[in-house]
Amino acid sequence: MTAPHKNVPPGLLFEPFKIKTVEALPFSSQREREQWIQDVHYNVFALNSAQVMIDLLTDSGTSAMSDLQWADMMKADEAYAGSRTFLELQATARELTGMPEILPVHQGRAAEHLLFSSLLSGGETIPSNGLFDTTLANIQDCGATGINLPCAEALDPFAENPFKGNIDLEQLEKLLAQKDSKIPLVVMTITNNTGGGQPVSYQNLEAVSKLCKKHKKFFVLDACRFAENSYFIKSREAGFANLSPREIASKCFALCDAVTFSGKKDALVNIGGLLCVRDAALGDRLKNRMLVVEGFPTYGGLAAYSMAAMNQGLHEVLDEKYLEYRLRTISWIVERLAAAGVPVLRPAGGHAVYLEASNFFPHIDRENLPGIALTTALYTEGGIRGCELGTVAFGYRDSHGKHVLPHLDLVRLAIPRRVYTEAHMGYVVNCLVDMHRRRDDFVGFEFLEEFPVLRHFRSKFRKLGS
Ligand code: F0G
């Protein structure tokens, strides 16, 4: 059910909000865009946002905030210590997560940095269902190694399985049981951004929690899309239909020892995050460290007005009508693309549409970067900005200079929360269907300048034949 009443035309997305403030879309011509993308060597990260019509680069920090969030920002208490706004946010986060220690931080990676630099000393291995790139970078920054153990279903981009974000429990158990392994903690990411925004089941989280208890490991939840994951559990997992997303979220949080949280996703804010921990002694250590790298523990890295917006966002995001609309938006796009034969990752994830670029352009060799061909074509044809999360982002050179390619060659179209309408999404679908029909017209790329880490952000490319 997407509609709140029976007279909504079938298939239509019924946005559960009305619009109070608007921002003009920056229109441009294809000819202008062809010049602009050539000027930045075909890396969409180097474009000005004024050159982008529909910006699907990320769902992070791009939400439209509500009237209540803006109103609470005006009422925020900017006291350096003991701010009323912090106490309100602390109460909300404690009630939701069940964790007594609540540390406000400027964004998710600050929570990761604080936690990992306090728990890791180097040489450890950190298993996960799927580490986001900043999470992995923070683990590596401490001298440790991250290892992704996605479930087998996740390897087939088109298999319809309800919980493709799950970890492979057998592999995890095997790893944890190894005597000489140095594994202090396990990270579960909900939803699994790296694996296509796919949800993790409660059952899987519970099993990980049991394994962590058995092997005395610390269990961390990277929960920046916890509300979307909760609604997936409600709608797909047996036994959860009658629980509210809030109740489901609380059950998930009860399984772990710490939560790293980027508020830029499911707290519907433009900046902000939280680090929540159960153990008071660890909380104390983290607060001491926080004083050095973020700020006083009652504001962390944030203005009180950002904490106020995050507090209100944490309430709004758990509204069932909102979550139903939010997940329906993604599946609405995926259904239309799949029906037209466009290779799109299935089933629909929670925050983004993922295209399989090497299937989209089968005539472009993977070394010739089909994902860059796709992000470039989407931009020049439609003014739409997506993000390559395939060969460029996750591929690397081994010690012999050989290019190691990731399993999937994905391009992500992340959908900002409460920002675009159904007409905008229909336009994105039509652009893709049209491009797919003319797929043989598009050519591959090669590196002009290749950066060694997180290559997709700053590398430059050359169009073949130009
Ligand atoms: N964990 C996950 C699963 C994320 O997706 C992100 C950010 C972070 C942690 C880090 O949070 O940006 O607040 O420091 N993801 C963004 C994205 C950047 O586009 O997917 P942050």
Short mmCIF file of C-alpha atoms and ligand atoms in Angstrom, two decimals:
data_model
loop_
_atom_site.label_atom_id
_atom_site.label_comp_id
_atom_site.label_asym_id
_atom_site.label_seq_id
_atom_site.Cartn_x
_atom_site.Cartn_y
_atom_site.Cartn_z
CA MET A 1 0.00 0.00 0.00
CA THR A 2 1.60 3.26 -1.06
CA ALA A 3 -1.50 5.40 -0.83
CA PRO A 4 -3.29 6.62 2.26
CA HIS A 5 -6.71 6.36 0.57
CA LYS A 6 -8.34 4.44 -2.25
CA ASN A 7 -8.60 7.27 -4.81
CA VAL A 8 -4.88 7.57 -5.45
CA PRO A 9 -4.20 6.29 -8.99
CA PRO A 10 -2.54 2.86 -8.78
CA GLY A 11 1.23 2.83 -9.03
CA LEU A 12 1.56 6.49 -8.09
CA LEU A 13 3.86 7.48 -5.24
CA PHE A 14 1.89 9.47 -2.69
CA GLU A 15 4.42 11.75 -0.99
CA PRO A 16 3.42 11.93 2.70
CA PHE A 17 4.32 15.64 3.01
CA LYS A 18 3.50 18.97 1.46
CA ILE A 19 6.19 21.37 0.36
CA LYS A 20 6.82 24.65 2.21
CA THR A 21 10.20 25.72 0.80
CA VAL A 22 11.37 25.06 -2.74
CA GLU A 23 14.70 25.23 -4.54
CA ALA A 24 14.88 25.75 -8.31
CA LEU A 25 16.29 22.90 -10.38
CA PRO A 26 19.36 24.08 -12.30
CA PHE A 27 18.45 23.27 -15.91
CA SER A 28 21.14 22.93 -18.58
CA SER A 29 21.46 21.69 -22.15
CA GLN A 30 23.14 18.47 -23.24
CA ARG A 31 25.72 20.48 -25.17
CA GLU A 32 26.66 22.44 -22.02
CA ARG A 33 26.92 19.26 -19.99
CA GLU A 34 29.14 17.58 -22.57
CA GLN A 35 31.58 20.48 -22.24
CA TRP A 36 31.41 20.58 -18.43
CA ILE A 37 32.07 16.86 -17.97
CA GLN A 38 34.96 16.99 -20.45
CA ASP A 39 36.41 19.96 -18.50
CA VAL A 40 36.53 17.83 -15.29
CA HIS A 41 37.95 14.76 -17.06
CA TYR A 42 34.75 12.75 -16.69
CA ASN A 43 34.73 12.62 -12.90
CA VAL A 44 31.26 13.71 -11.71
CA PHE A 45 32.65 14.47 -8.22
CA ALA A 46 34.45 17.45 -9.77
CA LEU A 47 31.28 19.06 -11.14
CA ASN A 48 29.68 22.08 -9.48
CA SER A 49 26.25 21.26 -8.09
CA ALA A 50 24.86 24.11 -10.22
CA GLN A 51 25.76 21.97 -13.24
CA VAL A 52 23.65 19.05 -11.98
CA MET A 53 19.88 18.85 -12.48
CA ILE A 54 18.99 15.75 -10.44
CA ASP A 55 21.69 14.99 -7.88
CA LEU A 56 21.74 11.33 -6.87
CA LEU A 57 25.39 11.27 -5.78
CA THR A 58 24.46 10.48 -2.18
CA ASP A 59 21.60 10.22 0.28
CA SER A 60 23.96 11.51 2.98
CA GLY A 61 23.33 14.98 4.37
CA THR A 62 20.98 15.75 1.49
CA SER A 63 17.60 15.29 3.21
CA ALA A 64 14.97 18.01 3.18
CA MET A 65 14.32 18.90 6.80
CA SER A 66 10.83 19.40 8.18
CA ASP A 67 9.22 22.55 9.57
CA LEU A 68 9.50 20.99 13.04
CA GLN A 69 13.23 20.38 12.63
CA TRP A 70 13.83 23.99 11.55
CA ALA A 71 11.66 25.26 14.41
CA ASP A 72 13.59 23.18 16.96
CA MET A 73 16.84 24.56 15.59
CA MET A 74 15.71 28.06 16.58
CA LYS A 75 14.90 26.85 20.08
CA ALA A 76 18.22 25.04 20.60
CA ASP A 77 20.32 25.82 23.68
CA GLU A 78 23.89 26.58 22.59
CA ALA A 79 25.43 26.26 26.09
CA TYR A 80 28.96 24.86 25.95
CA ALA A 81 28.29 22.43 28.79
CA GLY A 82 25.07 20.76 29.90
CA SER A 83 22.97 22.04 27.00
CA ARG A 84 19.24 21.28 27.34
CA THR A 85 19.25 20.31 23.65
CA PHE A 86 21.92 17.68 24.28
CA LEU A 87 19.91 16.28 27.21
CA GLU A 88 16.86 15.98 24.95
CA LEU A 89 18.87 14.23 22.24
CA GLN A 90 20.49 11.99 24.83
CA ALA A 91 17.07 10.95 26.16
CA THR A 92 15.82 10.12 22.64
CA ALA A 93 18.93 8.13 21.74
CA ARG A 94 18.95 6.29 25.08
CA GLU A 95 15.34 5.29 24.72
CA LEU A 96 15.83 4.12 21.13
CA THR A 97 19.14 2.27 21.52
CA GLY A 98 19.02 1.25 25.17
CA MET A 99 22.63 2.47 25.42
CA PRO A 100 23.41 4.70 28.42
CA GLU A 101 26.46 6.41 26.89
CA ILE A 102 25.52 8.85 24.10
CA LEU A 103 28.28 10.87 22.41
CA PRO A 104 27.34 13.44 19.78
CA VAL A 105 29.82 13.62 16.89
CA HIS A 106 29.98 15.67 13.71
CA GLN A 107 29.27 12.69 11.43
CA GLY A 108 29.48 8.91 11.18
CA ARG A 109 33.18 8.60 10.44
CA ALA A 110 34.01 10.60 13.59
CA ALA A 111 32.16 7.94 15.62
CA GLU A 112 34.13 5.25 13.75
CA HIS A 113 37.42 7.03 14.37
CA LEU A 114 36.73 7.48 18.10
CA LEU A 115 35.62 3.89 18.63
CA PHE A 116 38.20 2.08 16.52
CA SER A 117 41.15 4.17 17.68
CA SER A 118 40.14 3.27 21.25
CA LEU A 119 39.65 -0.46 20.63
CA LEU A 120 42.30 -1.35 18.03
CA SER A 121 46.08 -1.26 18.31
CA GLY A 122 47.13 -2.79 14.96
CA GLY A 123 47.26 -6.23 13.37
CA GLU A 124 43.60 -7.10 14.01
CA THR A 125 41.08 -8.47 11.51
CA ILE A 126 37.56 -6.98 11.55
CA PRO A 127 34.83 -9.11 9.93
CA SER A 128 31.64 -7.55 8.63
CA ASN A 129 28.70 -8.12 6.31
CA GLY A 130 29.98 -5.10 4.34
CA LEU A 131 32.16 -2.25 5.55
CA PHE A 132 31.46 1.16 4.07
CA ASP A 133 34.58 2.76 2.60
CA THR A 134 35.11 5.27 5.44
CA THR A 135 34.59 2.49 8.00
CA LEU A 136 37.20 0.37 6.28
CA ALA A 137 39.51 3.39 6.00
CA ASN A 138 39.18 4.05 9.75
CA ILE A 139 39.93 0.40 10.53
CA GLN A 140 42.98 0.49 8.25
CA ASP A 141 44.06 3.76 9.82
CA CYS A 142 44.45 1.82 13.09
CA GLY A 143 46.65 -0.78 11.39
CA ALA A 144 43.87 -3.38 11.24
CA THR A 145 42.31 -5.18 8.24
CA GLY A 146 38.64 -5.30 7.32
CA ILE A 147 37.07 -8.36 5.75
CA ASN A 148 33.62 -8.54 4.16
CA LEU A 149 31.72 -11.82 4.47
CA PRO A 150 28.51 -11.23 2.50
CA CYS A 151 25.99 -14.07 2.30
CA ALA A 152 26.08 -16.15 -0.90
CA GLU A 153 22.81 -14.63 -2.24
CA ALA A 154 24.45 -11.19 -2.28
CA LEU A 155 26.85 -12.27 -5.03
CA ASP A 156 24.08 -12.57 -7.62
CA PRO A 157 22.91 -9.01 -8.37
CA PHE A 158 19.60 -10.14 -9.82
CA ALA A 159 18.54 -12.88 -7.36
CA GLU A 160 15.34 -11.92 -5.51
CA ASN A 161 16.22 -12.66 -1.90
CA PRO A 162 14.71 -10.65 0.99
CA PHE A 163 17.88 -10.19 3.09
CA LYS A 164 20.87 -9.93 0.80
CA GLY A 165 22.58 -7.69 3.38
CA ASN A 166 23.13 -10.66 5.72
CA ILE A 167 26.56 -11.88 6.75
CA ASP A 168 27.63 -15.44 5.95
CA LEU A 169 27.31 -16.94 9.43
CA GLU A 170 29.29 -20.08 8.64
CA GLN A 171 32.29 -18.11 7.42
CA LEU A 172 32.05 -15.78 10.39
CA GLU A 173 31.96 -18.66 12.87
CA LYS A 174 34.93 -20.30 11.16
CA LEU A 175 36.92 -17.07 11.40
CA LEU A 176 36.00 -16.43 15.03
CA ALA A 177 36.92 -20.00 16.01
CA GLN A 178 40.47 -19.73 14.61
CA LYS A 179 42.79 -19.84 17.63
CA ASP A 180 45.48 -17.51 16.29
CA SER A 181 43.04 -14.93 14.92
CA LYS A 182 43.14 -11.46 16.39
CA ILE A 183 39.51 -10.40 16.12
CA PRO A 184 38.36 -8.03 18.85
CA LEU A 185 35.10 -7.01 17.23
CA VAL A 186 32.54 -7.59 14.49
CA VAL A 187 30.79 -4.80 12.55
CA MET A 188 27.34 -5.23 11.00
CA THR A 189 26.17 -2.49 8.63
CA ILE A 190 22.41 -1.90 8.38
CA THR A 191 21.41 -1.60 5.64
CA ASN A 192 24.42 -2.92 3.73
CA ASN A 193 25.38 0.08 1.60
CA THR A 194 28.36 -1.62 -0.05
CA GLY A 195 26.17 -4.57 -1.03
CA GLY A 196 23.38 -2.55 -2.65
CA GLY A 197 21.48 -1.02 0.28
CA GLN A 198 20.20 -4.49 1.10
CA PRO A 199 18.68 -5.21 4.51
CA VAL A 200 19.95 -7.49 7.26
CA SER A 201 17.37 -9.72 8.97
CA TYR A 202 16.79 -9.68 12.71
CA GLN A 203 17.57 -13.40 12.71
CA ASN A 204 20.99 -12.75 11.16
CA LEU A 205 21.78 -9.96 13.64
CA GLU A 206 20.69 -12.16 16.53
CA ALA A 207 22.92 -15.01 15.32
CA VAL A 208 25.90 -12.62 15.04
CA SER A 209 25.18 -11.39 18.55
CA LYS A 210 25.18 -14.96 19.88
CA LEU A 211 28.45 -15.74 18.10
CA CYS A 212 30.02 -12.58 19.52
CA LYS A 213 28.92 -13.53 23.03
CA LYS A 214 30.18 -17.10 22.61
CA HIS A 215 33.59 -15.98 21.36
CA LYS A 216 33.73 -12.89 23.63
CA LYS A 217 33.82 -10.36 20.79
CA PHE A 218 32.57 -6.79 20.85
CA PHE A 219 29.59 -6.26 18.52
CA VAL A 220 29.30 -2.93 16.66
CA LEU A 221 26.27 -1.87 14.64
CA ASP A 222 26.88 0.69 11.88
CA ALA A 223 23.29 1.88 12.00
CA CYS A 224 23.04 4.93 9.77
CA ARG A 225 20.06 3.41 7.90
CA PHE A 226 18.53 1.65 10.91
CA ALA A 227 14.96 2.87 10.24
CA GLU A 228 14.95 1.64 6.65
CA ASN A 229 16.36 -1.69 7.83
CA SER A 230 13.64 -1.92 10.50
CA TYR A 231 10.88 -1.36 7.96
CA PHE A 232 12.36 -4.10 5.74
CA ILE A 233 12.28 -6.46 8.75
CA LYS A 234 8.68 -5.47 9.47
CA SER A 235 7.54 -6.11 5.92
CA ARG A 236 9.70 -9.14 5.04
CA GLU A 237 10.57 -11.16 8.14
CA ALA A 238 8.09 -13.57 9.70
CA GLY A 239 6.88 -12.51 13.15
CA PHE A 240 7.56 -8.77 12.85
CA ALA A 241 4.50 -7.46 10.99
CA ASN A 242 2.78 -6.31 14.18
CA LEU A 243 5.77 -4.51 15.67
CA SER A 244 6.41 -0.82 14.97
CA PRO A 245 9.68 0.21 13.25
CA ARG A 246 10.71 1.76 16.58
CA GLU A 247 10.16 -1.52 18.45
CA ILE A 248 12.11 -3.42 15.80
CA ALA A 249 14.96 -0.90 15.87
CA SER A 250 15.17 -1.19 19.66
CA LYS A 251 15.28 -4.99 19.43
CA CYS A 252 18.18 -4.74 16.96
CA PHE A 253 20.10 -2.25 19.13
CA ALA A 254 19.62 -4.52 22.15
CA LEU A 255 21.82 -7.12 20.41
CA CYS A 256 25.00 -5.06 20.20
CA ASP A 257 27.61 -3.35 22.37
CA ALA A 258 28.05 -0.11 20.44
CA VAL A 259 26.37 1.87 17.67
CA THR A 260 28.13 4.15 15.20
CA PHE A 261 25.56 6.37 13.58
CA SER A 262 25.72 8.90 10.79
CA GLY A 263 22.69 11.14 11.36
CA LYS A 264 23.08 12.36 7.77
CA LYS A 265 20.99 9.41 6.62
CA ASP A 266 18.19 8.22 8.91
CA ALA A 267 18.17 11.22 11.26
CA LEU A 268 17.14 13.35 8.26
CA VAL A 269 19.78 16.02 8.89
CA ASN A 270 22.48 17.72 6.89
CA ILE A 271 25.21 17.09 9.47
CA GLY A 272 25.55 15.11 12.69
CA GLY A 273 26.15 11.69 14.16
CA LEU A 274 26.22 9.66 17.36
CA LEU A 275 28.41 7.12 19.06
CA CYS A 276 26.39 5.07 21.54
CA VAL A 277 27.97 2.52 23.88
CA ARG A 278 26.68 0.25 26.61
CA ASP A 279 29.74 0.03 28.83
CA ALA A 280 30.28 3.00 31.20
CA ALA A 281 34.06 2.55 31.48
CA LEU A 282 34.44 2.55 27.69
CA GLY A 283 32.09 5.55 27.51
CA ASP A 284 34.38 7.37 29.91
CA ARG A 285 37.49 6.58 27.87
CA LEU A 286 35.76 7.71 24.69
CA LYS A 287 34.67 10.99 26.28
CA ASN A 288 38.26 11.75 27.29
CA ARG A 289 39.40 11.10 23.74
CA MET A 290 36.46 13.08 22.40
CA LEU A 291 37.61 16.17 24.29
CA VAL A 292 40.78 16.10 22.19
CA VAL A 293 39.35 15.35 18.74
CA GLU A 294 35.68 16.45 18.65
CA GLY A 295 34.64 18.68 21.58
CA PHE A 296 33.10 18.69 25.04
CA PRO A 297 30.93 15.58 25.51
CA THR A 298 27.63 17.52 25.63
CA TYR A 299 28.05 18.95 22.14
CA GLY A 300 30.74 16.80 20.50
CA GLY A 301 31.39 18.12 17.05
CA LEU A 302 28.03 19.85 16.69
CA ALA A 303 26.20 23.11 17.17
CA ALA A 304 23.23 22.56 19.49
CA TYR A 305 20.91 23.46 16.59
CA SER A 306 22.26 20.45 14.67
CA MET A 307 21.61 18.23 17.70
CA ALA A 308 18.06 19.61 17.87
CA ALA A 309 17.43 18.78 14.21
CA MET A 310 18.83 15.29 14.73
CA ASN A 311 16.63 14.71 17.79
CA GLN A 312 13.46 15.62 15.87
CA GLY A 313 14.66 13.66 12.79
CA LEU A 314 15.04 10.51 14.89
CA HIS A 315 11.33 10.74 15.73
CA GLU A 316 10.16 11.56 12.19
CA VAL A 317 12.15 8.84 10.45
CA LEU A 318 10.34 6.10 12.36
CA ASP A 319 6.92 7.20 11.10
CA GLU A 320 5.43 4.26 9.21
CA LYS A 321 3.85 6.35 6.46
CA TYR A 322 7.20 7.96 5.79
CA LEU A 323 9.08 4.64 5.73
CA GLU A 324 6.49 3.00 3.51
CA TYR A 325 6.79 5.89 1.04
CA ARG A 326 10.58 5.91 1.30
CA LEU A 327 11.08 2.24 0.46
CA ARG A 328 8.30 2.31 -2.11
CA THR A 329 10.14 5.11 -3.96
CA ILE A 330 13.15 2.87 -4.54
CA SER A 331 11.09 -0.19 -5.53
CA TRP A 332 8.94 2.01 -7.83
CA ILE A 333 12.07 2.91 -9.81
CA VAL A 334 13.55 -0.60 -9.74
CA GLU A 335 10.31 -2.22 -10.98
CA ARG A 336 10.14 0.12 -13.96
CA LEU A 337 13.80 -0.35 -14.88
CA ALA A 338 13.65 -4.13 -14.51
CA ALA A 339 10.48 -4.30 -16.66
CA ALA A 340 12.35 -2.44 -19.43
CA GLY A 341 15.29 -4.88 -19.25
CA VAL A 342 17.71 -2.42 -17.60
CA PRO A 343 20.20 -4.38 -15.44
CA VAL A 344 19.32 -3.10 -11.99
CA LEU A 345 20.25 -4.78 -8.72
CA ARG A 346 17.32 -6.64 -7.18
CA PRO A 347 15.39 -6.64 -4.99
CA ALA A 348 15.19 -2.89 -4.43
CA GLY A 349 17.38 -1.64 -1.59
CA GLY A 350 16.49 1.00 0.98
CA HIS A 351 18.21 4.20 -0.09
CA ALA A 352 19.48 3.79 -3.62
CA VAL A 353 19.09 2.16 -7.00
CA TYR A 354 22.17 0.21 -8.12
CA LEU A 355 22.82 -0.41 -11.81
CA GLU A 356 25.17 -3.15 -12.99
CA ALA A 357 27.34 -1.24 -15.44
CA SER A 358 29.11 -4.18 -17.09
CA ASN A 359 25.69 -5.67 -17.89
CA PHE A 360 24.37 -2.28 -19.01
CA PHE A 361 27.29 -1.91 -21.46
CA PRO A 362 28.33 -5.51 -22.23
CA HIS A 363 30.41 -4.31 -25.20
CA ILE A 364 32.70 -2.25 -22.91
CA ASP A 365 35.50 -4.28 -21.38
CA ARG A 366 35.73 -3.96 -17.60
CA GLU A 367 39.22 -2.47 -17.91
CA ASN A 368 37.53 0.27 -19.93
CA LEU A 369 35.39 1.26 -16.98
CA PRO A 370 31.74 0.71 -17.93
CA GLY A 371 30.74 2.48 -14.68
CA ILE A 372 32.43 5.69 -15.82
CA ALA A 373 30.73 5.30 -19.21
CA LEU A 374 27.41 5.03 -17.38
CA THR A 375 27.88 7.95 -14.95
CA THR A 376 29.07 10.10 -17.87
CA ALA A 377 26.15 9.13 -20.10
CA LEU A 378 23.61 9.71 -17.30
CA TYR A 379 25.05 13.13 -16.73
CA THR A 380 25.35 14.29 -20.31
CA GLU A 381 22.02 12.82 -21.43
CA GLY A 382 19.92 13.66 -18.38
CA GLY A 383 21.83 16.03 -16.11
CA ILE A 384 21.66 13.25 -13.51
CA ARG A 385 24.62 12.64 -11.17
CA GLY A 386 25.20 9.11 -9.90
CA CYS A 387 28.24 7.51 -8.30
CA GLU A 388 30.51 4.77 -9.64
CA LEU A 389 30.89 2.06 -7.01
CA GLY A 390 32.54 -0.61 -9.14
CA THR A 391 35.88 -1.07 -10.84
CA VAL A 392 37.13 2.44 -10.08
CA ALA A 393 35.90 2.67 -6.46
CA PHE A 394 36.67 -0.87 -5.31
CA GLY A 395 39.25 -2.16 -7.80
CA TYR A 396 42.95 -1.85 -6.95
CA ARG A 397 46.43 -2.73 -8.21
CA ASP A 398 48.22 -5.62 -6.53
CA SER A 399 51.95 -5.55 -5.77
CA HIS A 400 52.69 -6.50 -9.42
CA GLY A 401 50.51 -3.68 -10.73
CA LYS A 402 47.80 -6.11 -11.83
CA HIS A 403 44.31 -4.66 -11.73
CA VAL A 404 42.14 -6.58 -9.24
CA LEU A 405 38.48 -6.09 -10.11
CA PRO A 406 35.56 -6.23 -7.66
CA HIS A 407 32.86 -8.83 -8.19
CA LEU A 408 30.20 -6.31 -9.28
CA ASP A 409 30.51 -3.17 -11.36
CA LEU A 410 27.88 -0.98 -9.75
CA VAL A 411 26.70 2.56 -10.30
CA ARG A 412 24.64 3.93 -7.43
CA LEU A 413 21.78 6.38 -7.74
CA ALA A 414 21.18 7.39 -4.14
CA ILE A 415 17.82 9.01 -3.49
CA PRO A 416 17.91 11.98 -1.09
CA ARG A 417 15.12 11.83 1.51
CA ARG A 418 11.98 13.94 0.89
CA VAL A 419 13.70 15.93 -1.89
CA TYR A 420 12.55 14.75 -5.32
CA THR A 421 9.03 13.97 -6.52
CA GLU A 422 7.61 11.10 -8.53
CA ALA A 423 7.92 13.16 -11.74
CA HIS A 424 11.66 13.52 -11.15
CA MET A 425 12.03 9.80 -10.55
CA GLY A 426 9.99 9.01 -13.68
CA TYR A 427 12.39 11.23 -15.64
CA VAL A 428 15.38 9.29 -14.27
CA VAL A 429 13.73 6.00 -15.28
CA ASN A 430 12.99 7.24 -18.80
CA CYS A 431 16.53 8.54 -19.31
CA LEU A 432 17.96 5.17 -18.30
CA VAL A 433 15.56 3.17 -20.46
CA ASP A 434 16.35 5.38 -23.44
CA MET A 435 20.11 5.09 -22.88
CA HIS A 436 19.86 1.34 -22.48
CA ARG A 437 18.03 1.07 -25.80
CA ARG A 438 20.95 2.96 -27.46
CA ARG A 439 23.66 1.26 -25.36
CA ASP A 440 25.87 0.37 -28.33
CA ASP A 441 26.40 4.09 -29.01
CA PHE A 442 28.44 4.57 -25.83
CA VAL A 443 32.19 3.99 -25.53
CA GLY A 444 34.58 3.10 -22.71
CA PHE A 445 37.16 5.11 -20.78
CA GLU A 446 40.65 4.73 -19.37
CA PHE A 447 42.48 6.33 -16.45
CA LEU A 448 44.20 9.61 -17.25
CA GLU A 449 45.28 10.10 -13.64
CA GLU A 450 44.75 7.34 -11.09
CA PHE A 451 44.72 8.05 -7.35
CA PRO A 452 45.92 5.21 -5.10
CA VAL A 453 43.13 5.29 -2.45
CA LEU A 454 39.39 5.89 -2.78
CA ARG A 455 40.05 6.26 -6.50
CA HIS A 456 36.55 7.32 -7.50
CA PHE A 457 36.72 10.67 -5.71
CA ARG A 458 39.61 12.31 -7.54
CA SER A 459 40.83 10.22 -10.48
CA LYS A 460 40.66 11.61 -14.01
CA PHE A 461 39.60 9.73 -17.14
CA ARG A 462 40.00 9.81 -20.91
CA LYS A 463 37.22 8.84 -23.29
CA LEU A 464 38.37 6.14 -25.73
CA GLY A 465 38.70 7.49 -29.28
CA SER A 466 38.91 11.11 -28.16
N1 F0G B 1 28.56 3.90 7.31
C1 F0G B 1 27.83 3.78 6.20
C2 F0G B 1 27.11 2.49 5.93
C3 F0G B 1 27.73 4.86 5.31
O1 F0G B 1 26.98 4.71 4.21
C4 F0G B 1 28.42 6.06 5.60
C5 F0G B 1 28.37 7.20 4.69
C6 F0G B 1 29.17 6.13 6.79
C7 F0G B 1 29.22 5.04 7.62
C8 F0G B 1 29.94 7.35 7.16
O2 F0G B 1 29.10 8.37 7.58
O3 F0G B 1 29.45 10.21 5.92
O4 F0G B 1 28.45 10.65 8.17
O5 F0G B 1 30.85 10.11 7.96
N2 F0G B 1 27.91 7.12 3.53
C9 F0G B 1 27.75 8.18 2.55
C10 F0G B 1 27.28 7.58 1.25
C11 F0G B 1 28.89 9.12 2.43
O6 F0G B 1 27.25 8.33 0.24
O7 F0G B 1 26.89 6.43 1.21
P1 F0G B 1 29.49 9.91 7.39
#
